Amino acid sequence: MDLGIRGKTALVTASSGGMGRNIAHALASEGANVVLFARSQDKLTTVASEIIQQHGVRALAKAGDMRVSSDVTTLVESIKAEFGGLDIVVLNTARPPNPIRATTEEVDMARWDEAYQNQLAGVLQVMSQAMPLITARGWGRVIAITSASVKAPMAHHSLSTVFRAGVTAYMKHLANEVGLSGVTVNCVAPALIETPHRAGSAAYTAAQAEARKRLTPLGRMGTQGELAGVVTFLASEQAGFITGATIPVEGGMLGSLF
Ligand SMILES: NC(=O)c1ccc[n+]([C@@H]2O[C@H](COP(=O)([O-])OP(=O)(O)OC[C@H]3O[C@@H](n4cnc5c(N)ncnc54)[C@H](OP(=O)(O)O)[C@@H]3O)[C@@H](O)[C@H]2O)c1
């Protein structure tokens, strides 16, 4: 199936590694040109080279911090100069602070502030400056990576749930306001996606990681490809009548009817 995004320009934030990098590859494999944004220029340059070599599209690597207004301004100016506009934005972010804790133990305001900055403030910063580029084209896709915890709060995840619920609310407001410009705005809410790139530094012990597989009817973790595939579908022409939605990618862990 042709997803209709060949030649479109896609910005993927937090894309120097992990999920962001995999999503950028998936969009590029469908013919989208990609703009990569994260703080590490060397890693971004490597990802951009891989993408150009493997998918034959254009890839721009721009270093900067999602939370810093001037960095985002520079990013948006570069996109205008290189591509003349923007069609797709995937709002991936840093993880919440580690280690994860019970809500009653989250008494350090610095951790709440870090979680707010990393997960919500960066998204607001990027969208505040990038939205005019997307609405100008009469067709657009905005997709935020949140967490399944926004549907059913998961133990020890309040630093994620609280601010990703904020992202979800912000995306719903945007969806309502920009629909007439041909722009859809959605969230993808993952849980239990394997993160092989972080082996050894994960928040879970080996025993906890094994137990997590049994949280889903499928009895396994999800793959990076399964997550990136859903994001890429939401970026497609065919997903044009989906907006204001949150699509869970969590192997059925939530167990709710909706
Ligand atoms: N795996 C799951 O099942 C699951 C479930 C729910 C939610 N999530 C969320 O999915 C997201 C991606 O997960 P991941 O495992 O791929 O994370 P990761 O490996 O820690 O990668 C995070 C990326 O964010 C970039 N980054 C960090 N701070 C940034 C900033 N201020 N500005 C710009 N870029 C920044 C990092 O690059 P630089 O260091 O170069 O900036 C890196 O590319 C996270 O928010 C995670 O919490 C994952």
mmCIF file of C-alpha atoms and ligand atoms in Angstrom:
data_model
loop_
_atom_site.group_PDB
_atom_site.id
_atom_site.type_symbol
_atom_site.label_atom_id
_atom_site.label_comp_id
_atom_site.label_asym_id
_atom_site.label_seq_id
_atom_site.Cartn_x
_atom_site.Cartn_y
_atom_site.Cartn_z
ATOM 1 C CA MET A 1 0.000 0.000 0.000
ATOM 2 C CA ASP A 2 1.323 3.431 -0.949
ATOM 3 C CA LEU A 3 0.937 5.630 2.132
ATOM 4 C CA GLY A 4 1.011 8.813 0.058
ATOM 5 C CA ILE A 5 3.854 10.521 1.933
ATOM 6 C CA ARG A 6 6.596 10.286 -0.703
ATOM 7 C CA GLY A 7 8.308 13.683 -0.950
ATOM 8 C CA LYS A 8 6.605 15.074 2.177
ATOM 9 C CA THR A 9 8.781 16.699 4.839
ATOM 10 C CA ALA A 10 8.675 15.110 8.298
ATOM 11 C CA LEU A 11 10.203 16.508 11.496
ATOM 12 C CA VAL A 12 10.918 13.889 14.176
ATOM 13 C CA THR A 13 11.983 15.321 17.535
ATOM 14 C CA ALA A 14 14.203 13.427 19.994
ATOM 15 C CA SER A 15 15.485 11.331 17.093
ATOM 16 C CA SER A 16 19.210 10.803 17.707
ATOM 17 C CA GLY A 17 18.459 7.289 19.003
ATOM 18 C CA GLY A 18 15.761 4.905 20.230
ATOM 19 C CA MET A 19 12.165 5.265 19.156
ATOM 20 C CA GLY A 20 12.677 8.626 17.437
ATOM 21 C CA ARG A 21 15.417 7.216 15.238
ATOM 22 C CA ASN A 22 13.272 4.180 14.342
ATOM 23 C CA ILE A 23 10.266 6.367 13.508
ATOM 24 C CA ALA A 24 12.455 8.551 11.263
ATOM 25 C CA HIS A 25 13.648 5.415 9.432
ATOM 26 C CA ALA A 26 10.060 4.187 9.028
ATOM 27 C CA LEU A 27 8.855 7.494 7.552
ATOM 28 C CA ALA A 28 11.894 7.653 5.254
ATOM 29 C CA SER A 29 11.233 4.089 4.078
ATOM 30 C CA GLU A 30 7.889 5.417 2.749
ATOM 31 C CA GLY A 31 9.682 8.174 0.853
ATOM 32 C CA ALA A 32 9.370 11.096 3.308
ATOM 33 C CA ASN A 33 12.289 13.482 3.676
ATOM 34 C CA VAL A 34 13.171 13.759 7.351
ATOM 35 C CA VAL A 35 14.421 16.438 9.709
ATOM 36 C CA LEU A 36 16.120 14.989 12.781
ATOM 37 C CA PHE A 37 16.277 17.036 15.989
ATOM 38 C CA ALA A 38 17.966 16.200 19.316
ATOM 39 C CA ARG A 39 20.893 17.550 21.346
ATOM 40 C CA SER A 40 23.736 15.312 20.054
ATOM 41 C CA GLN A 41 24.944 16.506 16.649
ATOM 42 C CA ASP A 42 27.288 13.516 16.148
ATOM 43 C CA LYS A 43 24.516 10.946 16.710
ATOM 44 C CA LEU A 44 22.095 12.884 14.493
ATOM 45 C CA THR A 45 24.650 13.051 11.690
ATOM 46 C CA THR A 46 25.087 9.271 11.879
ATOM 47 C CA VAL A 47 21.303 8.675 11.759
ATOM 48 C CA ALA A 48 20.943 11.094 8.827
ATOM 49 C CA SER A 49 23.689 9.290 6.880
ATOM 50 C CA GLU A 50 22.045 5.901 7.514
ATOM 51 C CA ILE A 51 18.692 7.246 6.325
ATOM 52 C CA ILE A 52 20.077 8.824 3.145
ATOM 53 C CA GLN A 53 21.987 5.629 2.333
ATOM 54 C CA GLN A 54 19.160 3.169 3.109
ATOM 55 C CA HIS A 55 16.116 5.070 1.826
ATOM 56 C CA GLY A 56 17.418 7.556 -0.774
ATOM 57 C CA VAL A 57 15.546 10.516 0.727
ATOM 58 C CA ARG A 58 16.840 13.836 2.048
ATOM 59 C CA ALA A 59 17.713 13.994 5.742
ATOM 60 C CA LEU A 60 18.631 17.108 7.701
ATOM 61 C CA ALA A 61 20.333 16.706 11.108
ATOM 62 C CA LYS A 62 19.777 19.754 13.369
ATOM 63 C CA ALA A 63 21.146 19.748 16.893
ATOM 64 C CA GLY A 64 19.186 21.529 19.600
ATOM 65 C CA ASP A 65 17.100 21.235 22.727
ATOM 66 C CA MET A 66 13.288 21.031 22.469
ATOM 67 C CA ARG A 67 12.954 23.063 25.677
ATOM 68 C CA VAL A 68 15.019 26.003 24.414
ATOM 69 C CA SER A 69 13.100 28.604 22.415
ATOM 70 C CA SER A 70 16.103 29.860 20.392
ATOM 71 C CA ASP A 71 17.083 26.287 19.413
ATOM 72 C CA VAL A 72 13.568 25.637 18.124
ATOM 73 C CA THR A 73 13.568 28.960 16.244
ATOM 74 C CA THR A 74 16.806 27.941 14.512
ATOM 75 C CA LEU A 75 15.267 24.550 13.686
ATOM 76 C CA VAL A 76 12.151 26.081 12.139
ATOM 77 C CA GLU A 77 14.218 28.582 10.117
ATOM 78 C CA SER A 78 16.383 25.724 8.782
ATOM 79 C CA ILE A 79 13.306 23.730 7.762
ATOM 80 C CA LYS A 80 11.910 26.760 5.899
ATOM 81 C CA ALA A 81 15.240 27.322 4.147
ATOM 82 C CA GLU A 82 15.863 23.660 3.229
ATOM 83 C CA PHE A 83 12.349 22.388 2.511
ATOM 84 C CA GLY A 84 10.115 25.475 2.269
ATOM 85 C CA GLY A 85 7.645 24.054 4.799
ATOM 86 C CA LEU A 86 6.585 21.070 6.855
ATOM 87 C CA ASP A 87 3.972 18.325 6.403
ATOM 88 C CA ILE A 88 4.460 15.872 9.268
ATOM 89 C CA VAL A 89 5.634 16.372 12.859
ATOM 90 C CA VAL A 90 6.319 13.493 15.241
ATOM 91 C CA LEU A 91 6.686 14.773 18.800
ATOM 92 C CA ASN A 92 8.895 12.257 20.544
ATOM 93 C CA THR A 93 10.529 13.315 23.831
ATOM 94 C CA ALA A 94 13.034 12.331 26.494
ATOM 95 C CA ARG A 95 11.989 9.824 29.138
ATOM 96 C CA PRO A 96 10.741 10.906 32.571
ATOM 97 C CA PRO A 97 13.288 10.964 35.431
ATOM 98 C CA ASN A 98 14.759 7.679 36.645
ATOM 99 C CA PRO A 99 14.313 5.729 38.931
ATOM 100 C CA ILE A 100 10.537 5.401 38.802
ATOM 101 C CA ARG A 101 8.767 5.766 42.195
ATOM 102 C CA ALA A 102 5.376 5.526 43.859
ATOM 103 C CA THR A 103 3.450 8.812 43.683
ATOM 104 C CA THR A 104 3.622 9.320 47.476
ATOM 105 C CA GLU A 105 7.408 9.102 47.194
ATOM 106 C CA GLU A 106 7.577 11.752 44.467
ATOM 107 C CA VAL A 107 8.305 14.591 46.876
ATOM 108 C CA ASP A 108 11.272 16.124 45.062
ATOM 109 C CA MET A 109 9.956 19.115 43.101
ATOM 110 C CA ALA A 110 13.070 19.075 40.907
ATOM 111 C CA ARG A 111 11.913 15.709 39.493
ATOM 112 C CA TRP A 112 8.425 17.095 38.769
ATOM 113 C CA ASP A 113 9.992 20.095 37.055
ATOM 114 C CA GLU A 114 12.308 17.892 34.995
ATOM 115 C CA ALA A 115 9.361 15.705 33.967
ATOM 116 C CA TYR A 116 7.358 18.787 32.967
ATOM 117 C CA GLN A 117 10.256 20.236 30.972
ATOM 118 C CA ASN A 118 11.136 16.992 29.188
ATOM 119 C CA GLN A 119 7.688 15.738 28.332
ATOM 120 C CA LEU A 120 5.328 18.716 28.076
ATOM 121 C CA ALA A 121 7.257 22.006 27.809
ATOM 122 C CA GLY A 122 9.369 20.765 24.873
ATOM 123 C CA VAL A 123 6.252 19.724 22.962
ATOM 124 C CA LEU A 124 4.616 23.126 23.576
ATOM 125 C CA GLN A 125 7.793 24.887 22.464
ATOM 126 C CA VAL A 126 8.092 22.936 19.205
ATOM 127 C CA MET A 127 4.423 23.157 18.262
ATOM 128 C CA SER A 128 4.128 26.852 19.115
ATOM 129 C CA GLN A 129 6.774 27.598 16.515
ATOM 130 C CA ALA A 130 6.181 24.824 13.943
ATOM 131 C CA MET A 131 2.375 24.955 13.648
ATOM 132 C CA PRO A 132 2.256 27.886 11.171
ATOM 133 C CA LEU A 133 4.467 25.911 8.768
ATOM 134 C CA ILE A 134 2.062 22.961 8.825
ATOM 135 C CA THR A 135 -1.247 24.804 8.562
ATOM 136 C CA ALA A 136 0.126 26.827 5.618
ATOM 137 C CA ARG A 137 0.155 23.767 3.357
ATOM 138 C CA GLY A 138 -3.484 22.689 3.677
ATOM 139 C CA TRP A 139 -2.438 19.116 4.563
ATOM 140 C CA GLY A 140 -0.611 17.975 7.659
ATOM 141 C CA ARG A 141 -0.097 15.307 10.295
ATOM 142 C CA VAL A 142 0.955 15.889 13.900
ATOM 143 C CA ILE A 143 1.592 12.834 16.068
ATOM 144 C CA ALA A 144 2.746 12.891 19.704
ATOM 145 C CA ILE A 145 4.277 9.903 21.462
ATOM 146 C CA THR A 146 2.698 9.736 24.926
ATOM 147 C CA SER A 147 2.195 6.631 27.087
ATOM 148 C CA ALA A 148 -0.490 4.017 27.716
ATOM 149 C CA SER A 149 -0.438 5.381 31.263
ATOM 150 C CA VAL A 150 -2.696 8.245 30.094
ATOM 151 C CA LYS A 151 -5.486 5.676 29.544
ATOM 152 C CA ALA A 152 -4.935 3.696 32.758
ATOM 153 C CA PRO A 153 -2.332 5.117 35.150
ATOM 154 C CA MET A 154 0.443 2.574 35.715
ATOM 155 C CA ALA A 155 2.055 2.126 39.140
ATOM 156 C CA HIS A 156 5.215 4.218 39.645
ATOM 157 C CA HIS A 157 4.573 6.238 36.474
ATOM 158 C CA SER A 158 2.968 9.434 37.770
ATOM 159 C CA LEU A 159 5.825 11.619 36.474
ATOM 160 C CA SER A 160 4.903 10.321 33.036
ATOM 161 C CA THR A 161 1.101 10.120 33.384
ATOM 162 C CA VAL A 162 0.594 13.675 34.646
ATOM 163 C CA PHE A 163 2.491 15.446 31.858
ATOM 164 C CA ARG A 164 1.537 13.083 29.059
ATOM 165 C CA ALA A 165 -2.087 13.669 29.996
ATOM 166 C CA GLY A 166 -1.176 17.339 29.463
ATOM 167 C CA VAL A 167 0.241 16.554 26.022
ATOM 168 C CA THR A 168 -2.930 14.577 25.216
ATOM 169 C CA ALA A 169 -5.139 17.522 26.205
ATOM 170 C CA TYR A 170 -2.994 19.959 24.199
ATOM 171 C CA MET A 171 -3.161 17.724 21.126
ATOM 172 C CA LYS A 172 -6.962 17.492 21.432
ATOM 173 C CA HIS A 173 -7.216 21.301 21.528
ATOM 174 C CA LEU A 174 -4.957 21.538 18.461
ATOM 175 C CA ALA A 175 -6.997 18.891 16.623
ATOM 176 C CA ASN A 176 -10.159 20.908 17.195
ATOM 177 C CA GLU A 177 -8.559 24.142 16.003
ATOM 178 C CA VAL A 178 -6.611 23.084 12.893
ATOM 179 C CA GLY A 179 -8.895 20.486 11.298
ATOM 180 C CA LEU A 180 -10.203 22.984 8.743
ATOM 181 C CA SER A 181 -6.582 23.491 7.583
ATOM 182 C CA GLY A 182 -6.434 19.809 6.618
ATOM 183 C CA VAL A 183 -4.223 18.922 9.575
ATOM 184 C CA THR A 184 -4.876 15.881 11.769
ATOM 185 C CA VAL A 185 -3.479 15.721 15.300
ATOM 186 C CA ASN A 186 -3.190 12.442 17.206
ATOM 187 C CA CYS A 187 -1.304 10.642 19.967
ATOM 188 C CA VAL A 188 0.316 7.215 19.995
ATOM 189 C CA ALA A 189 0.387 5.767 23.514
ATOM 190 C CA PRO A 190 2.967 3.006 23.931
ATOM 191 C CA ALA A 191 3.778 0.597 26.727
ATOM 192 C CA LEU A 192 5.993 -2.463 26.865
ATOM 193 C CA ILE A 193 7.927 -1.620 23.692
ATOM 194 C CA GLU A 194 11.329 -3.307 23.704
ATOM 195 C CA THR A 195 14.212 -0.870 23.987
ATOM 196 C CA PRO A 196 17.273 -2.911 22.997
ATOM 197 C CA HIS A 197 19.356 0.275 22.650
ATOM 198 C CA ARG A 198 19.024 0.788 26.408
ATOM 199 C CA ALA A 199 19.913 -2.750 27.508
ATOM 200 C CA GLY A 200 21.671 -2.578 30.872
ATOM 201 C CA SER A 201 20.341 0.884 31.726
ATOM 202 C CA ALA A 202 16.635 0.051 31.900
ATOM 203 C CA ALA A 203 14.443 1.017 34.841
ATOM 204 C CA TYR A 204 13.536 -2.670 35.429
ATOM 205 C CA THR A 205 15.462 -5.626 36.847
ATOM 206 C CA ALA A 206 15.732 -8.791 34.701
ATOM 207 C CA ALA A 207 12.980 -10.457 36.795
ATOM 208 C CA GLN A 208 10.711 -7.420 36.481
ATOM 209 C CA ALA A 209 11.351 -7.289 32.734
ATOM 210 C CA GLU A 210 10.306 -10.953 32.417
ATOM 211 C CA ALA A 211 7.143 -10.352 34.482
ATOM 212 C CA ARG A 212 6.224 -7.388 32.260
ATOM 213 C CA LYS A 213 5.866 -9.698 29.248
ATOM 214 C CA ARG A 214 3.002 -11.442 31.034
ATOM 215 C CA LEU A 215 1.038 -8.200 31.389
ATOM 216 C CA THR A 216 -0.396 -8.607 27.870
ATOM 217 C CA PRO A 217 -2.603 -11.284 26.265
ATOM 218 C CA LEU A 218 0.199 -11.648 23.687
ATOM 219 C CA GLY A 219 2.757 -12.625 26.347
ATOM 220 C CA ARG A 220 5.570 -10.568 24.864
ATOM 221 C CA MET A 221 7.000 -7.087 24.502
ATOM 222 C CA GLY A 222 6.209 -4.994 21.440
ATOM 223 C CA THR A 223 8.844 -4.224 18.842
ATOM 224 C CA GLN A 224 10.174 -0.857 17.756
ATOM 225 C CA GLY A 225 8.872 -1.668 14.254
ATOM 226 C CA GLU A 226 5.328 -2.227 15.557
ATOM 227 C CA LEU A 227 5.375 1.176 17.251
ATOM 228 C CA ALA A 228 6.960 3.009 14.294
ATOM 229 C CA GLY A 229 4.482 1.343 11.912
ATOM 230 C CA VAL A 230 1.490 2.819 13.746
ATOM 231 C CA VAL A 231 3.068 6.283 13.767
ATOM 232 C CA THR A 232 3.775 5.998 10.032
ATOM 233 C CA PHE A 233 0.190 4.922 9.327
ATOM 234 C CA LEU A 234 -1.116 7.965 11.232
ATOM 235 C CA ALA A 235 1.140 10.092 9.019
ATOM 236 C CA SER A 236 -0.373 8.578 5.884
ATOM 237 C CA GLU A 237 -2.961 9.826 3.419
ATOM 238 C CA GLN A 238 -5.198 6.898 4.445
ATOM 239 C CA ALA A 239 -5.345 8.069 8.080
ATOM 240 C CA GLY A 240 -6.903 11.396 7.038
ATOM 241 C CA PHE A 241 -10.174 10.824 8.929
ATOM 242 C CA ILE A 242 -8.497 10.059 12.273
ATOM 243 C CA THR A 243 -7.961 13.136 14.433
ATOM 244 C CA GLY A 244 -8.008 13.985 18.132
ATOM 245 C CA ALA A 245 -7.425 10.299 18.886
ATOM 246 C CA THR A 246 -5.038 8.361 21.086
ATOM 247 C CA ILE A 247 -4.003 5.009 19.615
ATOM 248 C CA PRO A 248 -2.619 2.623 22.255
ATOM 249 C CA VAL A 249 0.262 0.348 21.225
ATOM 250 C CA GLU A 250 0.531 -1.816 24.323
ATOM 251 C CA GLY A 251 -0.285 -5.408 23.332
ATOM 252 C CA GLY A 252 -3.704 -5.319 25.023
ATOM 253 C CA MET A 253 -2.234 -4.610 28.462
ATOM 254 C CA LEU A 254 -4.869 -1.989 29.311
ATOM 255 C CA GLY A 255 -7.713 -4.502 29.298
ATOM 256 C CA SER A 256 -10.434 -1.843 28.972
ATOM 257 C CA LEU A 257 -13.239 -1.849 26.398
ATOM 258 C CA PHE A 258 -12.236 1.570 24.971
HETATM 259 N N1 LIG B 1 9.303 1.927 25.415
HETATM 260 C C1 LIG B 1 8.079 2.068 25.852
HETATM 261 O O1 LIG B 1 7.330 1.091 26.010
HETATM 262 C C2 LIG B 1 7.544 3.439 26.178
HETATM 263 C C3 LIG B 1 6.326 3.543 26.839
HETATM 264 C C4 LIG B 1 5.791 4.783 27.109
HETATM 265 C C5 LIG B 1 6.466 5.923 26.711
HETATM 266 N N2 LIG B 1 7.679 5.781 26.084
HETATM 267 C C6 LIG B 1 8.386 7.041 25.729
HETATM 268 O O2 LIG B 1 8.880 7.031 24.409
HETATM 269 C C7 LIG B 1 9.914 8.028 24.325
HETATM 270 C C8 LIG B 1 11.116 7.457 23.585
HETATM 271 O O3 LIG B 1 11.667 6.391 24.315
HETATM 272 P P1 LIG B 1 13.165 5.872 24.018
HETATM 273 O O4 LIG B 1 13.318 4.595 24.731
HETATM 274 O O5 LIG B 1 13.426 5.886 22.558
HETATM 275 O O6 LIG B 1 14.014 7.022 24.746
HETATM 276 P P2 LIG B 1 15.585 7.270 24.699
HETATM 277 O O7 LIG B 1 16.309 6.108 24.147
HETATM 278 O O8 LIG B 1 15.957 7.779 26.061
HETATM 279 O O9 LIG B 1 15.753 8.441 23.620
HETATM 280 C C9 LIG B 1 15.361 9.736 23.918
HETATM 281 C C10 LIG B 1 15.748 10.674 22.773
HETATM 282 O O10 LIG B 1 15.402 11.993 23.200
HETATM 283 C C11 LIG B 1 16.458 12.883 22.866
HETATM 284 N N3 LIG B 1 16.335 14.007 23.783
HETATM 285 C C12 LIG B 1 16.406 13.958 25.127
HETATM 286 N N4 LIG B 1 16.216 15.190 25.642
HETATM 287 C C13 LIG B 1 16.014 16.026 24.588
HETATM 288 C C14 LIG B 1 15.774 17.416 24.468
HETATM 289 N N5 LIG B 1 15.671 18.182 25.548
HETATM 290 N N6 LIG B 1 15.614 17.957 23.242
HETATM 291 C C15 LIG B 1 15.717 17.187 22.137
HETATM 292 N N7 LIG B 1 15.936 15.842 22.185
HETATM 293 C C16 LIG B 1 16.094 15.281 23.400
HETATM 294 C C17 LIG B 1 17.704 12.041 23.032
HETATM 295 O O11 LIG B 1 18.797 12.520 22.285
HETATM 296 P P3 LIG B 1 19.899 13.555 22.803
HETATM 297 O O12 LIG B 1 20.426 13.031 24.097
HETATM 298 O O13 LIG B 1 20.869 13.559 21.675
HETATM 299 O O14 LIG B 1 19.194 14.868 22.953
HETATM 300 C C18 LIG B 1 17.227 10.714 22.412
HETATM 301 O O15 LIG B 1 17.349 10.777 21.002
HETATM 302 C C19 LIG B 1 10.249 8.422 25.771
HETATM 303 O O16 LIG B 1 9.582 9.642 26.085
HETATM 304 C C20 LIG B 1 9.636 7.275 26.562
HETATM 305 O O17 LIG B 1 9.349 7.633 27.908
HETATM 306 C C21 LIG B 1 8.232 4.589 25.808
#
